Short mmCIF file of C-alpha atoms and ligand atoms in Angstrom, two decimals:
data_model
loop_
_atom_site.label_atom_id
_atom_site.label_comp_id
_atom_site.label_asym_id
_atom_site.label_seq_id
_atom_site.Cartn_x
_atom_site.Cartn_y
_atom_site.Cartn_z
CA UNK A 11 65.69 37.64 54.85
CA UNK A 12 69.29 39.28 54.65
CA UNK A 13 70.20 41.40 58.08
CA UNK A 14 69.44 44.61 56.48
CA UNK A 15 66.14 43.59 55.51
CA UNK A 16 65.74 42.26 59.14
CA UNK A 17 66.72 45.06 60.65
CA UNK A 18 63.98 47.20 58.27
CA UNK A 19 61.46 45.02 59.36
CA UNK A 20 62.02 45.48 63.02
CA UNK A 21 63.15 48.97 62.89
CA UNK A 22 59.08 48.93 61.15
CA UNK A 23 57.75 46.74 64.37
CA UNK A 24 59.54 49.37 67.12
CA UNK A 25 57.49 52.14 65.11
CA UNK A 26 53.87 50.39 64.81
CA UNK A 27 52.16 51.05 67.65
CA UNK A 28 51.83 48.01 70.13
CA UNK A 29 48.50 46.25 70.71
CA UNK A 30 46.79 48.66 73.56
CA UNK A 31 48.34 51.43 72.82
CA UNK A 32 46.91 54.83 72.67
CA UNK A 33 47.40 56.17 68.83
CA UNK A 34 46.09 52.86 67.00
CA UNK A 35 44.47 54.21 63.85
CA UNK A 36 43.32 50.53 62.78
CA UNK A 37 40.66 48.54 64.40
CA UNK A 38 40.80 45.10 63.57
CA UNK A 39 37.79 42.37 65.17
CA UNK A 40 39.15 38.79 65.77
CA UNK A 41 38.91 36.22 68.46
CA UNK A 42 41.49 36.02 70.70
CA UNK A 43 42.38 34.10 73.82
CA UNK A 44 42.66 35.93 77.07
CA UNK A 45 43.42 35.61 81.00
CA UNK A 46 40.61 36.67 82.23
CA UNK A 47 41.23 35.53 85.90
CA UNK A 48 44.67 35.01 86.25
CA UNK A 49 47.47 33.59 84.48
CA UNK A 50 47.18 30.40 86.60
CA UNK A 51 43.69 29.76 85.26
CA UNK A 52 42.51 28.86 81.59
CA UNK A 53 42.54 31.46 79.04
CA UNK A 54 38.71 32.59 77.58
CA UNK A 55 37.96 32.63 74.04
CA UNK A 56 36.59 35.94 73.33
CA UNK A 57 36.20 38.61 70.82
CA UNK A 58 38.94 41.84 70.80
CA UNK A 59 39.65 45.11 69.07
CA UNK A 60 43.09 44.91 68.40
CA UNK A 61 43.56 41.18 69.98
CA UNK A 62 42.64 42.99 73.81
CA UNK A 63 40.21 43.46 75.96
CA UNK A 64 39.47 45.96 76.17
CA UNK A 65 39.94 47.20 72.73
CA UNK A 66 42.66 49.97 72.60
CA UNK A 67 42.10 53.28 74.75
CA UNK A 68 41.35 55.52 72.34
CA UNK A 69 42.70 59.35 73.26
CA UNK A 70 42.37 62.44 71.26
CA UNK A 71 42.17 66.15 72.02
CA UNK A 72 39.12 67.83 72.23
CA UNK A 73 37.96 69.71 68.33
CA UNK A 74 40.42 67.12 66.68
CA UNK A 75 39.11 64.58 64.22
CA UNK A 76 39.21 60.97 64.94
CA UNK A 77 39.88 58.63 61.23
CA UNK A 78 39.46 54.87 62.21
CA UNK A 79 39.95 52.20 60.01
CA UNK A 80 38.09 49.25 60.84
CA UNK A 81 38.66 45.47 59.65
CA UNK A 82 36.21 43.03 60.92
CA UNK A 83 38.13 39.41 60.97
CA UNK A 84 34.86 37.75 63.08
CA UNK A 85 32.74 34.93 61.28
CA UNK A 86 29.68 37.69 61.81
CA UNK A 87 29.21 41.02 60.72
CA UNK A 88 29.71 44.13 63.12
CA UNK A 89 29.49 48.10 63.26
CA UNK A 90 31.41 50.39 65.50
CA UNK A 91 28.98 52.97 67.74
CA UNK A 92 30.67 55.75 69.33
CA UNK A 93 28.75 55.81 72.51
CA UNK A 94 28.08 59.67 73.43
CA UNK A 95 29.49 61.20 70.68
CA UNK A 96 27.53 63.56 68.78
CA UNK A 97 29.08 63.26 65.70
CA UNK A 98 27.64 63.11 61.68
CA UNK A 99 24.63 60.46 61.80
CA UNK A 100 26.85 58.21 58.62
CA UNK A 101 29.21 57.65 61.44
CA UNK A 102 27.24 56.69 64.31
CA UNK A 103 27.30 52.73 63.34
CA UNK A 104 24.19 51.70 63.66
CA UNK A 105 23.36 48.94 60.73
CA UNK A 106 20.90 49.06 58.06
CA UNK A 107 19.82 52.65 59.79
CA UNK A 108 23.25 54.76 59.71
CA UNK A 109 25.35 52.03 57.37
CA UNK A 110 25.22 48.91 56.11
CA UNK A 111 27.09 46.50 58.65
CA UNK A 112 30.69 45.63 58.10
CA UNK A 113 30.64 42.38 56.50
CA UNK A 114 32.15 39.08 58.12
CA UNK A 115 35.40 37.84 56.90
CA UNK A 116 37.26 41.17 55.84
CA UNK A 117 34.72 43.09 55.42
CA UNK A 118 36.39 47.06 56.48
CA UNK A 119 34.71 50.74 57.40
CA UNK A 120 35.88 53.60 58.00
CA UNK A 121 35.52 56.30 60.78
CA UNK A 122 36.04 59.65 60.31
CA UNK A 123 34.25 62.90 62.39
CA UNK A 124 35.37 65.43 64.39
CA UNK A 125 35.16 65.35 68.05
CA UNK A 126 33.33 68.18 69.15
CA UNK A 127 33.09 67.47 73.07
CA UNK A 128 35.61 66.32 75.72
CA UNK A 129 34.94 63.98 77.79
CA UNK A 130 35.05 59.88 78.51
CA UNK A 131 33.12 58.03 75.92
CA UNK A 132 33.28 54.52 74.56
CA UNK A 133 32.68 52.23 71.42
CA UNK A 134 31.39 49.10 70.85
CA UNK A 135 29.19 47.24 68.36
CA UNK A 136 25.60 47.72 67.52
CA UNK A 137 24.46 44.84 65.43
CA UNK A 138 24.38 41.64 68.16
CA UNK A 139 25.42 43.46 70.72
CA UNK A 140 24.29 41.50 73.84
CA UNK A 141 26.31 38.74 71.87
CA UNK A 142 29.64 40.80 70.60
CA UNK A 143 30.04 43.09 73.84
CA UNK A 144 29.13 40.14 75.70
CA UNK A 145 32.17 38.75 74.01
CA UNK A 146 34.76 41.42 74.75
CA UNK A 147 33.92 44.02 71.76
CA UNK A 148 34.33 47.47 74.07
CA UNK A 149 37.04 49.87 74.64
CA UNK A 150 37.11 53.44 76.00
CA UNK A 151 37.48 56.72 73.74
CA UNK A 152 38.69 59.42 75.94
CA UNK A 153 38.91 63.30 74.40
CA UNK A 154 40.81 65.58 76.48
CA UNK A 155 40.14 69.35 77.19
CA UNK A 156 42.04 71.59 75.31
CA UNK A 157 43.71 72.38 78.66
CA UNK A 158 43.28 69.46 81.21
CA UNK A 159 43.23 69.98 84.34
CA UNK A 160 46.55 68.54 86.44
CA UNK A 161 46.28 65.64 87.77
CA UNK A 162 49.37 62.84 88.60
CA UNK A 163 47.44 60.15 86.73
CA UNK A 164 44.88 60.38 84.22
CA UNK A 165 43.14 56.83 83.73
CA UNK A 166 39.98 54.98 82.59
CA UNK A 167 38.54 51.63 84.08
CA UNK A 168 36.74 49.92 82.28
CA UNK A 169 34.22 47.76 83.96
CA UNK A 170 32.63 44.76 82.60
CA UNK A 171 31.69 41.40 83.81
CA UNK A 172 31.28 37.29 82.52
CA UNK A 173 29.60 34.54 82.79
CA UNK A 174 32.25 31.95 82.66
CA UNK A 175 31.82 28.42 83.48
CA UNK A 176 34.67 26.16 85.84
CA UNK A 177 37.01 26.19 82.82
CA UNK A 178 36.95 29.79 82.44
CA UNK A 179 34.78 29.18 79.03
CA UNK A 180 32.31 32.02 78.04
CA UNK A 181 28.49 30.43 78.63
CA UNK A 182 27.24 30.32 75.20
CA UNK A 183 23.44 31.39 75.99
CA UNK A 184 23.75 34.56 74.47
CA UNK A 185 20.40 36.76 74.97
CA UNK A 186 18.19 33.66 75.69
CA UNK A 187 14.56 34.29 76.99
CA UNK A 188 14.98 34.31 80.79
CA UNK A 189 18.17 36.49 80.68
CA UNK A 190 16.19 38.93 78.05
CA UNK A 191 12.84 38.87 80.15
CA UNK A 192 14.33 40.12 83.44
CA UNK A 193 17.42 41.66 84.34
CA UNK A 194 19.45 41.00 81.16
CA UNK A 195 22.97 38.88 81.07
CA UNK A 196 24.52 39.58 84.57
CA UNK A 197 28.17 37.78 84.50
CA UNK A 198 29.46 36.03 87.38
CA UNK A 199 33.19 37.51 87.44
CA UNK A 200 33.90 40.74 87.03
CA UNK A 201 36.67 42.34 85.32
CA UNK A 202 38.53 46.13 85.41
CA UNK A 203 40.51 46.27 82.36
CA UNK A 204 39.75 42.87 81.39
CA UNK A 205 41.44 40.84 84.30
CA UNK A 206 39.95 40.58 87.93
CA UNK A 207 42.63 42.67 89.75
CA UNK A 208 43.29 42.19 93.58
CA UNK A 209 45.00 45.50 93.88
CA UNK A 210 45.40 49.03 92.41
CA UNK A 211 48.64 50.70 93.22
CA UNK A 212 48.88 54.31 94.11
CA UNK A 213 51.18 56.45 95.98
CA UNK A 214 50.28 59.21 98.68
CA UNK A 215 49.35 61.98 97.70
CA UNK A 216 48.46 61.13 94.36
CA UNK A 217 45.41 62.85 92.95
CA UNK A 218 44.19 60.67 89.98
CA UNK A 219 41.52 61.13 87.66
CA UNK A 220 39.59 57.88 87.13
CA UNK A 221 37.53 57.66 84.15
CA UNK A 222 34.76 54.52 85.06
CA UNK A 223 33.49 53.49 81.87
CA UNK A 224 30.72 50.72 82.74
CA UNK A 225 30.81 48.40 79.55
CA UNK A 226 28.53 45.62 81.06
CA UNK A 227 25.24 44.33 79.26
CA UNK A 228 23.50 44.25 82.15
CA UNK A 229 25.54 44.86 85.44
CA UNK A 230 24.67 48.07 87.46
CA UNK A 231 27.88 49.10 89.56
CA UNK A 232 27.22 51.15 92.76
CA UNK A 233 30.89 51.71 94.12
CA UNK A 234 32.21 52.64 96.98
CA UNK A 235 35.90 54.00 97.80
CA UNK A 236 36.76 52.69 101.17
CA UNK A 237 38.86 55.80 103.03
CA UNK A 238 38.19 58.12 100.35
CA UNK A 239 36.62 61.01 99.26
CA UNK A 240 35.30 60.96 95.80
CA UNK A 241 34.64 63.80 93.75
CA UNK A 242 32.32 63.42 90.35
CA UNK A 243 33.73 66.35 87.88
CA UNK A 244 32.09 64.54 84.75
CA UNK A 245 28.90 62.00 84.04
CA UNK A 246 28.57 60.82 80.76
CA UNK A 247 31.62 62.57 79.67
CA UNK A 248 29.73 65.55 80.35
CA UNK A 249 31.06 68.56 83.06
CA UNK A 250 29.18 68.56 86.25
CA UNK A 251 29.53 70.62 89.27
CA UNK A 252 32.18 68.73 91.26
CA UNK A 253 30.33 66.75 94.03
CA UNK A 254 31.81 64.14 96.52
CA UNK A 255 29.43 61.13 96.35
CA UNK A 256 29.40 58.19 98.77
CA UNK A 257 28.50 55.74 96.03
CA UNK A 258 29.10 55.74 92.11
CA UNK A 259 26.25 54.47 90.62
CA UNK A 260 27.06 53.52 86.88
CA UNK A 261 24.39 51.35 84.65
CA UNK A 262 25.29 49.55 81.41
CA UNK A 263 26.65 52.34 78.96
CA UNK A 264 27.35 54.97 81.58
CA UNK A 265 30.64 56.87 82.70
CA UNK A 266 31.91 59.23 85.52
CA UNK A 267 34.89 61.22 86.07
CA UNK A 268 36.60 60.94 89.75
CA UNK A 269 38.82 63.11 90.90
CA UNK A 270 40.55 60.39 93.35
CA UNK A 271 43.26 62.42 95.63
CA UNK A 272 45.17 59.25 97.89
CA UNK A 273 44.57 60.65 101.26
CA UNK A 274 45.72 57.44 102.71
CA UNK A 275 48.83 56.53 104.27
CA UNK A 276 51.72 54.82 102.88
CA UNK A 277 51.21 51.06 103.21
CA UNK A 278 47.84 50.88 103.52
CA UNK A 279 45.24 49.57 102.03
CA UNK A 280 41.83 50.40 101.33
CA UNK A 281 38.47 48.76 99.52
CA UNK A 282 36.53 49.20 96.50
CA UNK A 283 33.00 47.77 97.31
CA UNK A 284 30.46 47.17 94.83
CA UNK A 285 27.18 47.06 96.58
CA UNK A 286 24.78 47.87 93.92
CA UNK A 287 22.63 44.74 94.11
CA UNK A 288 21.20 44.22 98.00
CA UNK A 289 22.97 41.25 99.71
CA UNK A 290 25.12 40.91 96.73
CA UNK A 291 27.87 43.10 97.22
CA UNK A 292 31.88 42.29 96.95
CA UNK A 293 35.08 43.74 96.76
CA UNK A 294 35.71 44.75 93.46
CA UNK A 295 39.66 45.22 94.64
CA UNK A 296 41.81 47.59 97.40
CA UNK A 297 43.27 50.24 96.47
CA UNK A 298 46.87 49.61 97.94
CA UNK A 299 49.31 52.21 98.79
CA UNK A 300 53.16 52.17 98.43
CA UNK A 301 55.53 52.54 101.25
CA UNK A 302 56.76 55.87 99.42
CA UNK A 303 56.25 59.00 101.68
CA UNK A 304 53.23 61.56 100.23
CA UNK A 305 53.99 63.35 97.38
CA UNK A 306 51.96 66.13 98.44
CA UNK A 307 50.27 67.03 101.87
CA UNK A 308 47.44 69.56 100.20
CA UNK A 309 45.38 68.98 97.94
CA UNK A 310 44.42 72.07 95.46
CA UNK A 311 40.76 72.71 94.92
CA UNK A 312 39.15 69.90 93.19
CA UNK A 313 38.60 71.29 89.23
CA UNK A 314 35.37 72.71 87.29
CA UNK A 315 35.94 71.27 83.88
CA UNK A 316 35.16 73.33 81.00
CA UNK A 317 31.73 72.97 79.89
CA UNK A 318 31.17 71.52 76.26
CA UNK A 319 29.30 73.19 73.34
CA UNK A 320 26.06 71.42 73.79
CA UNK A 321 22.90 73.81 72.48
CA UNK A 322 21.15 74.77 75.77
CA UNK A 323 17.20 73.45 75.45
CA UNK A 324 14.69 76.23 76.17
CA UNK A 325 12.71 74.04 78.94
CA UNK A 326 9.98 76.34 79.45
CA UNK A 327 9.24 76.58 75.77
CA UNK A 328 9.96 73.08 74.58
CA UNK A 329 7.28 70.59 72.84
CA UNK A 330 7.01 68.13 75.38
CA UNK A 331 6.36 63.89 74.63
CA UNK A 332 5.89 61.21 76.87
CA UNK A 333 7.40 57.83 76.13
CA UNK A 334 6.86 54.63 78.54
CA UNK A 335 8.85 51.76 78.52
CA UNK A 336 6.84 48.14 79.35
CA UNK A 337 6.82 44.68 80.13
CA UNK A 338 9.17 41.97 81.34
CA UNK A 339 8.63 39.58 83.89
CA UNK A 340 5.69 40.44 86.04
CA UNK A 341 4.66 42.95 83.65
CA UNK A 342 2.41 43.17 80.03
CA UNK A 343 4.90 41.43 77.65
CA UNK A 344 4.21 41.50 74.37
CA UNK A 345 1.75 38.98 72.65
CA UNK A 346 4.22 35.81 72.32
CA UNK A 347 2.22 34.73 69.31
CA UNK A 348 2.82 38.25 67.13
CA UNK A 349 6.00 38.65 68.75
CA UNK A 350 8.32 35.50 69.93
CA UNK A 351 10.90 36.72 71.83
CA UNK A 352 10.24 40.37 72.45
CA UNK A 353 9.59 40.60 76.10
CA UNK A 354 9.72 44.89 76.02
CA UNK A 355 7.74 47.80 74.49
CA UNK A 356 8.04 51.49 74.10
CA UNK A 357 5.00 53.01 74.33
CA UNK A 358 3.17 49.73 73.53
CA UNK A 359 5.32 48.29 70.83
CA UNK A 360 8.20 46.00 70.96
CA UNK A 361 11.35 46.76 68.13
CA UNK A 362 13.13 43.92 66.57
CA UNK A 363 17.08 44.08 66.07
CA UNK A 364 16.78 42.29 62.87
CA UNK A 365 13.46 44.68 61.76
CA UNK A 366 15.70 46.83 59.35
CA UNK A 367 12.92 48.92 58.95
CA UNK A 368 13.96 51.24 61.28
CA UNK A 369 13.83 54.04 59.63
CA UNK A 370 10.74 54.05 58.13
CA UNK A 371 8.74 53.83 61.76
CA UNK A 372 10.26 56.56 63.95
CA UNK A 373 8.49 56.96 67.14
CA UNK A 374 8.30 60.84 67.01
CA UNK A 375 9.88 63.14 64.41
CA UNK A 376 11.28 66.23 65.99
CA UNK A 377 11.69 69.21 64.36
CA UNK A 378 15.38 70.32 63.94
CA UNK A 379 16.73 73.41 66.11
CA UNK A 380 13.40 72.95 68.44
CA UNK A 381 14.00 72.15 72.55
CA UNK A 382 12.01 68.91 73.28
CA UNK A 383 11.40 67.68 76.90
CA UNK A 384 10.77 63.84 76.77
CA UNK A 385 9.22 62.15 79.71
CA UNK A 386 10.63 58.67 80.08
CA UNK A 387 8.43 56.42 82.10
CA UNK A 388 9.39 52.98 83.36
CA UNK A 389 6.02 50.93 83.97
CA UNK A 390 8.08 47.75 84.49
CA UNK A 391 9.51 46.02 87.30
CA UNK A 392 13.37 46.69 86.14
CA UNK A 393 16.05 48.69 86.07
CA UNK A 394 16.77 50.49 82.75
CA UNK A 395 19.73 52.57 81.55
CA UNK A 396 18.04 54.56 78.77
CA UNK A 397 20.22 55.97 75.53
CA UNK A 398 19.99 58.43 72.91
CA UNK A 399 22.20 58.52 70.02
CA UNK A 400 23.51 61.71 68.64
CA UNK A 401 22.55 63.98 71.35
CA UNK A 402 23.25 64.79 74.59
CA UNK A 403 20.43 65.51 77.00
CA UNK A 404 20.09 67.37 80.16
CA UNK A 405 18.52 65.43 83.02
CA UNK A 406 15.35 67.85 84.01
CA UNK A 407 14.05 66.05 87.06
CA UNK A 408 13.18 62.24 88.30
CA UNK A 409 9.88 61.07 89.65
CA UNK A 410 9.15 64.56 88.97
CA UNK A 411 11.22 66.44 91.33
CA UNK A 412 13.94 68.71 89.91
CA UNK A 413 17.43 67.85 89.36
CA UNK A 414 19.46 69.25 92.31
CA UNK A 415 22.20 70.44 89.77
CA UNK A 416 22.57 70.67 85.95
CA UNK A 417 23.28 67.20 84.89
CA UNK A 418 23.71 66.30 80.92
CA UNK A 419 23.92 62.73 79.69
CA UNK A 420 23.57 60.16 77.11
CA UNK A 421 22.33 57.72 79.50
CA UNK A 422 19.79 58.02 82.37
CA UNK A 423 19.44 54.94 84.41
CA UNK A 424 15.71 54.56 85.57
CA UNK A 425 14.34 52.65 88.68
CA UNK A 426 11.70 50.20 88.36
CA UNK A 427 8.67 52.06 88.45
CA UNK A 428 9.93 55.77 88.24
CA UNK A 429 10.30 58.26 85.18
CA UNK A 430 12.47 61.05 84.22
CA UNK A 431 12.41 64.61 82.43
CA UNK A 432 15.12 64.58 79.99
CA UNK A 433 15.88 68.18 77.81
CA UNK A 434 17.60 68.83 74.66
CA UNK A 435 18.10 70.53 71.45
CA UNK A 436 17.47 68.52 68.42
CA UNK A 437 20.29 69.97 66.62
CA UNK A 438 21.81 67.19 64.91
CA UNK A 439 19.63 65.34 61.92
CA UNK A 440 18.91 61.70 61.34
CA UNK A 441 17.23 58.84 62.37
CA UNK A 442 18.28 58.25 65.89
CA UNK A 443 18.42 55.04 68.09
CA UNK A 444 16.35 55.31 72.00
CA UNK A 445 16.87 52.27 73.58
CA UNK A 446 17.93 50.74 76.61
CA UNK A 447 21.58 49.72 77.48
CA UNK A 448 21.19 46.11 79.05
CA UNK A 449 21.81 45.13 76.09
CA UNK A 450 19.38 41.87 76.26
CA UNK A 451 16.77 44.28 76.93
CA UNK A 452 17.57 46.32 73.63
CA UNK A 453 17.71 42.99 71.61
CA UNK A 454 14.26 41.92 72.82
CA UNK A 455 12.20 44.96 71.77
CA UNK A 456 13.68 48.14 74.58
CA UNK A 457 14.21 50.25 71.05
CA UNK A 458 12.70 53.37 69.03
CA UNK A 459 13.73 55.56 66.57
CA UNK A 460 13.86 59.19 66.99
CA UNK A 461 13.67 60.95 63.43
CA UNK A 462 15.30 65.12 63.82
CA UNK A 463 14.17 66.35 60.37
CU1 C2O B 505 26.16 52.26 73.62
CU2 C2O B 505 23.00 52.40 71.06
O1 C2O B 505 24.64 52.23 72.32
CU1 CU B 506 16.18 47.69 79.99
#
């Protein structure tokens, strides 16, 4: 290589955009090695977008149109999903029902839809999930409003936990019976970003917007800002009224908007507690102010966001179906004999992962334009984050008392024995997954198809 050429080359390298960065059009899978927990500890093996994890955030602007290219360099094939998105149903990545997967070894896709909502959404894989999230496969896909409101700092965490062994190695035991019968694959180290952090810098005065993006298979997060106030603008990516809340309470797939304003003093420092599970909880890390003075005393009023185009359902009017999620440990599992390793039903049947027959056995066809109420009933003794694809639903009530303000989602976590009224417009046509999040769950028989024809 002569020095011009050399020069060409780097000149070429200064323009390509760095791995993490914001505007990568390319999404390539490959293993990678990673500090998870600290550059003084062993590196993981683990699966990345982009060699990171997580993948690269993903920003656009809200009524763009987002073009991906996608290379899969793992030794299995993969999709992309784009959690929350309602976008064209050849785009929503779900194999053998919305595309045939992307092959092992080089096999490539590509992306392309418009974005019609803002908000904070995500991506991941949907064939082997519990095994390729569980593996670092997740990264956050944020659209802006067409006119954001101010904040100083405008940033997502992405949450998402391990199961590593003394050596920092992964634990193989991807979706195995007694992780997939009960609570699903809860990890043992927890990461923001993908590193444990012991501190998140801010100055006074700040106001921040913090995008939580819980990319777990199985770990609920109920957090708690030591010192602060937190406001919820957004859940699901979708506009809520702004509410402080005490505790964030985010299962597997789920997101919320914060408006974080640093009320605290310069210096000091100040917890983030995760105490979802009882006796369990732990400092996920402090939020730790610099010694700069505030750069604001007052705070403006915290921000309405803009409210999306999603079709308002007609809940009086709409055809109403009930559908009731079973078994697990200490409930009716599935016949062992028909159905080895499906430990879950919805409404009395268990769906296989590697059933491509998806499509042929929807659970309910729904007629397209029409407002449907579903009641989701949990008759089992576990949590479950429940998701639709393509849509985004209005949460009507829970354990049949009204929602105390208009709440739309993707992803409504229910309680062991409890049910919820969701409402939407079937607007958008195709075969639809309905499944739950933990993603062990989903892989032993949590799944349906929803067919809007
Ligand atoms: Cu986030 Cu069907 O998935
Ligand atoms: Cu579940």
């Amino acid at each position: 290589m002569n020095r011009r050429e050399f020069l060409a080359s780097t000149a070429a390298m200064a323009a390509a955009p760095a791995v993490g960065a914001v505007s990568a059009q390319k999404l390539r899978l490959a293993p990678a090695r990673l500090h998870l927990v600290g550059e003084a500890n062993p590196s993981t093996e683990v699966w990345a977008y982009n060699g990171a994890v997580p993948g690269p955030e993903l920003r656009f602007r809200q009524g763009e149109r987002l073009r991906i290219e996608v290379e899969n360099a793992l030794g299995v094939d993969s999709t992309v999903h784009w959690h929350g998105v309602r976008l064209p149903h050849a785009m929503d990545g779900v194999p053998h029902l919305t595309q045939p997967p992307i092959r092992a070894h080089g096999g490539r896709f590509t992306y392309e839809f418009d974005l019609p909502d803002a908000g904070t959404y995500w991506y991941h894989p949907h064939l082997g999930s519990a095994e390729q999230v569980g593996r670092g496969l997740y990264g956050a896909l944020i659209v802006e409003e067409r006119e954001a409101p101010k904040v100083d700092r405008d940033l997502a965490w992405v949450l998402s936990d391990w199961r590593l062994d003394r050596q920092a190695r992964l634990a193989e035991n991807f979706a195995n019976a007694m992780d997939a019968s009960h609570a699903g694959r809860i990890g043992n180290t927890v990461t923001v970003n993908g590193a444990i952090r012991e501190t998140f810098a801010v100055r006074a005065g700040e106001r921040i917007r913090l995008r939580l993006v819980n990319a777990s298979n199985a770990r609920i997060y109920g957090l708690r800002f030591e010192g602060h106030e937190t406001w919820v603008i957004a859940l699901d990516g979708q506009p809520v009224e702004p509410h402080a809340a005490t505790r964030v309470v985010l299962g597997p797939g789920m997101r919320a908007d914060l408006i974080l304003d640093c009320r605290g003093a310069p210096g000091s420092a100040h917890r983030v507690i995760d105490d979802f599970y009882r006796n369990r909880a732990y400092e996920l890390l402090k939020i730790q102010y610099s010694a700069a003075q505030a750069l604001r005393e007052r705070f403006d009023k915290v921000p309405t966001l803009p409210a999306n185009p999603v079709a308002r359902p007609d809940v009086a009017r709409a055809h109403r179906h009930r559908i009731v999620f079973g078994g697990g440990a200490m409930g009716v599992m599935p016949s062992q004999r028909e159905h080895r390793g499906l430990f879950w039903t919805v409404n009395g049947r268990p769906l296989a992962e590697h059933h491509h027959d998806h499509g042929d056995t929807p659970l309910l066809t729904l007629a397209r334009g029409n407002s449907y109420v579903l009641e989701l009933v949990n008759e089992t003794a576990w949590h479950h984050p429940i998701h639709l694809h393509g849509h985004v639903f209005a949460i009507v009530s829970r354990n049949g008392e009204a929602s105390a303000r208009m709440e739309w989602g993707d992803t409504v976590l229910l309680d062991p024995e409890s049910r919820a009224e969701i409402a939407f417009v079937a607007d958008n046509p195709g075969d639809w997954m309905l499944h739950c999040h933990v993603l062990e769950h989903q892989a032993s028989g949590m799944m349906a198809v929803l067919r809007v024809a």
